Coordinates of N, CA and C in Angstrom, one line a residue:
M690 N 7.7 21.8 -4.7 CA 8.2 20.8 -3.1 C 9.4 20.1 -3.1
S691 N 9.5 20.6 -2.2 CA 10.5 19.7 -1.7 C 10.1 18.1 -1.1
A692 N 11.3 17.4 -1.5 CA 11.5 16.6 -0.6 C 10.7 16.2 0.8
E693 N 11.2 17.2 1.2 CA 11.0 17.0 3.1 C 10.0 17.4 3.5
N694 N 8.9 18.5 2.2 CA 7.9 19.2 3.2 C 7.2 18.4 2.1
S695 N 7.2 17.5 1.4 CA 6.2 16.4 0.9 C 6.4 15.5 2.4
D696 N 6.8 14.6 2.5 CA 7.2 14.4 4.1 C 5.9 14.9 5.0
N697 N 6.7 16.2 5.4 CA 6.0 16.7 6.4 C 4.7 16.6 6.3
R698 N 3.7 16.6 4.4 CA 2.5 16.3 4.6 C 1.5 15.4 4.9
R699 N 2.7 14.3 4.7 CA 1.8 12.8 4.8 C 1.3 13.3 6.1
E700 N 0.2 12.1 5.9 CA -0.4 11.9 7.8 C -0.8 10.4 8.1
H701 N 0.5 9.6 7.9 CA 0.5 8.6 8.1 C 2.1 8.7 8.0
K702 N 3.0 7.8 9.0 CA 4.2 7.1 8.2 C 4.3 5.6 7.1
R703 N 4.8 6.0 6.4 CA 5.4 5.1 5.6 C 6.2 4.0 5.8
I704 N 6.0 2.4 4.9 CA 6.3 1.8 6.5 C 7.2 0.0 4.5
L705 N 8.6 0.5 4.1 CA 9.1 0.0 3.1 C 8.5 -2.0 3.5
V706 N 7.9 -2.1 2.5 CA 7.9 -3.7 2.3 C 7.8 -4.4 1.2
S707 N 8.0 -5.3 0.7 CA 7.8 -6.1 -0.5 C 7.3 -7.1 -0.6
K708 N 5.7 -6.8 -0.8 CA 5.2 -8.2 -0.8 C 4.3 -7.6 -2.0
A709 N 3.7 -9.6 -2.5 CA 2.9 -9.7 -3.7 C 1.8 -9.5 -3.6
T710 N 1.7 -9.0 -4.3 CA 0.0 -8.2 -4.4 C -1.3 -8.3 -5.3
L711 N -2.4 -8.6 -5.6 CA -3.3 -8.6 -6.4 C -4.3 -7.3 -6.7
V712 N -3.7 -6.9 -7.3 CA -4.7 -5.6 -7.3 C -6.4 -5.1 -9.0
K713 N -8.0 -4.9 -8.6 CA -8.3 -5.5 -8.8 C -9.6 -4.2 -9.2
T714 N -9.6 -4.1 -11.0 CA -10.5 -3.1 -11.0 C -12.2 -3.3 -11.5
D715 N -12.8 -2.6 -12.2 CA -13.8 -3.5 -11.7 C -13.9 -4.8 -12.8
N716 N -13.2 -4.8 -14.1 CA -13.7 -5.6 -14.9 C -11.4 -6.2 -14.9
K717 N -11.0 -6.1 -14.6 CA -9.8 -7.1 -14.6 C -9.2 -7.1 -13.0
E718 N -8.6 -7.8 -13.1 CA -6.8 -8.5 -11.8 C -5.9 -8.1 -12.3
F719 N -4.9 -7.3 -11.7 CA -3.5 -8.1 -12.0 C -2.8 -7.8 -10.6
S720 N -1.2 -9.0 -11.0 CA -0.6 -9.2 -10.1 C 0.0 -7.7 -10.0
G721 N 0.9 -7.3 -8.8 CA 2.0 -6.8 -8.5 C 2.7 -6.5 -6.8
R722 N 4.0 -6.0 -6.4 CA 4.8 -5.8 -5.6 C 3.4 -4.6 -4.6
I723 N 3.4 -4.7 -3.6 CA 3.2 -3.6 -2.5 C 4.7 -3.0 -2.0
L724 N 5.2 -1.8 -2.7 CA 6.6 -1.4 -2.5 C 6.4 -0.7 -1.3
N725 N 5.8 0.5 -1.1 CA 5.3 0.9 0.7 C 3.7 0.6 1.0
I726 N 4.0 0.6 2.1 CA 2.3 0.7 2.8 C 2.0 1.8 4.3
S727 N 1.4 2.6 4.4 CA 0.9 3.5 5.6 C -0.6 3.5 5.4
A728 N -1.3 4.0 7.0 CA -2.4 3.6 6.9 C -3.0 4.4 5.8
G729 N -2.7 5.6 5.7 CA -3.9 5.7 4.1 C -3.0 5.5 2.7
G730 N -2.3 4.6 2.2 CA -2.1 4.4 1.4 C -0.8 3.1 0.8
A731 N -0.4 3.0 -0.1 CA 0.7 2.4 -0.8 C 0.8 2.4 -1.9
G732 N 2.2 2.1 -2.4 CA 2.6 2.6 -3.6 C 3.3 0.9 -3.9
I733 N 2.5 1.2 -5.3 CA 2.3 -0.8 -5.6 C 3.3 -0.3 -7.2
C734 N 4.7 -1.2 -7.0 CA 4.6 -1.6 -8.7 C 3.7 -2.6 -9.4
M735 N 3.2 -2.5 -10.8 CA 2.8 -3.7 -11.6 C 3.2 -2.9 -13.1
D736 N 3.2 -4.1 -13.8 CA 3.4 -4.2 -15.0 C 2.5 -3.4 -16.3
V737 N 1.1 -3.1 -15.5 CA 0.0 -2.1 -16.3 C 0.4 -0.7 -15.8
Q738 N -0.2 0.4 -16.5 CA -0.3 1.7 -16.2 C -2.1 2.2 -15.6
L739 N -2.6 2.7 -14.4 CA -3.5 2.7 -13.7 C -4.0 3.9 -14.7
V740 N -5.2 4.5 -14.9 CA -5.4 6.7 -14.8 C -5.9 6.6 -13.2
D741 N -4.8 7.9 -13.0 CA -5.5 8.5 -12.0 C -7.3 8.6 -11.6
S742 N -7.2 8.5 -9.7 CA -8.6 8.6 -9.6 C -9.2 6.8 -10.7
T743 N -8.5 5.9 -10.3 CA -9.4 4.3 -10.9 C -9.6 3.9 -9.3
H744 N -10.9 2.9 -9.2 CA -10.9 2.5 -8.2 C -10.8 1.6 -8.0
I745 N -10.2 0.6 -7.2 CA -9.6 -0.8 -7.2 C -9.8 -1.0 -5.7
T746 N -9.2 -2.4 -5.7 CA -8.9 -3.3 -4.5 C -8.0 -3.5 -4.9
V747 N -7.3 -3.9 -2.7 CA -5.4 -3.6 -3.1 C -6.1 -5.0 -2.7
N748 N -5.7 -6.4 -1.9 CA -5.0 -7.7 -1.9 C -4.4 -7.6 -0.7
I749 N -4.0 -7.4 0.8 CA -3.4 -7.2 1.6 C -3.1 -8.4 2.4
E750 N -2.0 -9.5 2.6 CA -1.7 -10.3 3.2 C -2.2 -10.2 4.6
N751 N -3.0 -11.0 5.2 CA -2.8 -11.0 6.2 C -4.2 -9.7 6.9
V752 N -4.4 -8.7 5.4 CA -5.8 -7.5 6.2 C -6.9 -8.6 4.7
G753 N -6.7 -8.6 3.9 CA -7.4 -8.9 3.4 C -8.0 -7.5 1.6
M754 N -9.5 -7.9 0.9 CA -9.1 -6.7 0.0 C -10.2 -5.0 0.5
I755 N -9.0 -3.9 0.3 CA -8.6 -3.3 0.1 C -9.3 -2.0 -0.3
P756 N -10.3 -0.9 -0.2 CA -10.7 -0.2 -1.3 C -10.1 1.1 -1.6
A757 N -9.1 1.3 -2.4 CA -8.0 2.3 -2.4 C -8.2 2.8 -4.2
K758 N -7.8 4.2 -4.3 CA -8.1 5.1 -5.2 C -6.3 5.6 -6.3
V759 N -6.7 5.1 -7.0 CA -5.1 5.4 -7.9 C -5.0 7.6 -7.7
V760 N -4.0 7.9 -7.3 CA -3.9 9.3 -6.7 C -2.4 9.7 -7.9
R761 N -2.0 8.8 -8.3 CA -0.6 9.1 -8.8 C -0.3 8.1 -9.5
K762 N 0.6 8.4 -10.7 CA 1.4 7.5 -11.9 C 2.5 7.3 -11.3
M763 N 3.3 6.1 -11.1 CA 4.8 6.2 -11.2 C 5.1 5.8 -12.1
K764 N 6.8 5.5 -12.3 CA 7.5 4.9 -13.2 C 6.5 3.6 -13.8
D765 N 7.0 2.2 -12.6 CA 6.8 1.2 -12.4 C 5.5 1.0 -11.6
G766 N 4.3 1.5 -11.5 CA 3.6 1.4 -10.8 C 2.5 2.7 -10.7
V767 N 1.6 2.3 -9.4 CA 1.3 3.4 -9.4 C 1.1 3.6 -7.2
G768 N 0.5 5.1 -7.0 CA 0.3 5.2 -5.4 C -1.4 5.6 -5.4
V769 N -1.6 4.6 -4.6 CA -4.0 5.3 -4.9 C -3.6 4.8 -2.2
K770 N -4.4 5.5 -2.8 CA -4.8 6.0 -1.3 C -6.0 5.2 -0.6
F771 N -5.6 5.0 -0.6 CA -6.7 3.9 0.4 C -8.1 4.7 1.3
E772 N -9.5 4.0 1.0 CA -10.7 4.5 1.4 C -11.3 3.6 1.6
I773 N -10.9 3.8 3.2 CA -11.5 3.2 4.3 C -12.4 4.4 5.6
S774 N -13.0 3.9 6.0 CA -13.9 4.6 6.9 C -12.6 5.3 8.0
K775 N -12.6 5.9 9.2 CA -12.3 6.3 10.1 C -11.8 5.4 11.3
E776 N -13.7 4.3 11.4 CA -13.5 3.8 12.3 C -12.4 2.9 12.0
K777 N -12.9 2.1 10.6 CA -11.8 1.0 10.4 C -10.4 1.3 9.8
E778 N -10.2 2.8 9.8 CA -9.0 2.8 9.9 C -7.5 2.5 11.7
K779 N -8.6 2.2 11.8 CA -7.9 2.5 13.1 C -7.5 0.7 13.0
R780 N -8.2 -0.3 12.7 CA -8.1 -1.6 13.2 C -7.0 -1.6 11.7
F781 N -6.8 -1.2 11.0 CA -5.7 -1.1 9.7 C -4.9 -0.9 10.5
I782 N -4.9 -0.3 10.7 CA -3.0 1.1 11.7 C -2.6 -0.9 12.7
E783 N -3.4 -1.5 12.9 CA -3.0 -2.5 14.0 C -2.4 -3.2 13.0
Q784 N -3.2 -3.7 12.7 CA -3.3 -4.8 10.7 C -1.5 -4.4 10.7
I785 N -1.2 -3.3 10.0 CA 0.0 -3.3 9.3 C 1.1 -3.2 10.1
T786 N 0.6 -2.9 11.5 CA 2.1 -2.8 12.6 C 2.1 -3.8 13.2
E787 N 1.6 -5.0 12.7 CA 1.3 -6.7 12.7 C 2.3 -7.4 11.4
I788 N 2.2 -6.8 10.8 CA 2.5 -6.8 8.9 C 4.3 -6.5 9.7
V789 N 4.6 -5.6 10.0 CA 6.0 -4.4 9.9 C 7.0 -5.7 11.1
E790 N 6.3 -6.1 12.0 CA 6.6 -7.2 13.3 C 7.1 -8.1 11.9
L791 N 6.2 -8.7 11.5 CA 7.0 -10.4 10.5 C 7.3 -9.6 10.1
K792 N 7.4 -9.0 9.8 CA 8.8 -8.3 8.3 C 10.3 -8.5 9.3
R793 N 10.0 -7.7 10.8 CA 11.5 -7.6 11.6 C 11.6 -9.1 11.9
N794 N 10.6 -10.0 11.5 CA 11.4 -11.3 12.4 C 11.8 -11.7 11.4
E795 N 10.8 -11.8 9.8 CA 12.1 -12.7 9.3 C 13.3 -12.6 8.7
E796 N 13.2 -10.9 9.1 CA 14.7 -10.1 8.5 C 15.6 -11.2 9.6
A797 N 15.2 -10.2 11.5 CA 16.4 -11.0 12.2 C 16.1 -12.5 12.1
N798 N 15.8 -14.1 11.7 CA 15.9 -14.9 11.5 C 16.7 -15.0 10.1
K799 N 17.1 -14.2 9.5 CA 18.1 -14.4 8.0 C 18.9 -14.0 8.6
I800 N 19.4 -13.3 9.2 CA 20.9 -13.0 9.9 C 20.6 -13.3 10.8
A801 N 20.1 -14.9 12.0 CA 21.2 -15.0 13.2 C 20.7 -16.0 12.8

């Protein structure tokens, strides 16, 4: 499948970020960095490899702990799918939008 087709099948737009995070499994905690995020999931850079289908929680700044499942292993981390209800998804999208606005403001202040 081409990259174009892969992007077309995405349900939610990804936003590039670089935010520290804490990832928890049933019995361990790992630090990582969220590289991209959408209402449906995130790409997380981590020093450890988690196996596909591992259930985790991801600490997202200004949002809290979000349940997720590992759906893809990457060279330096994992891709996760958030496991939230449709009802919570709307609020989650609003919270992610707020994160994006904060990031834009931070970048604008660096340039000014």
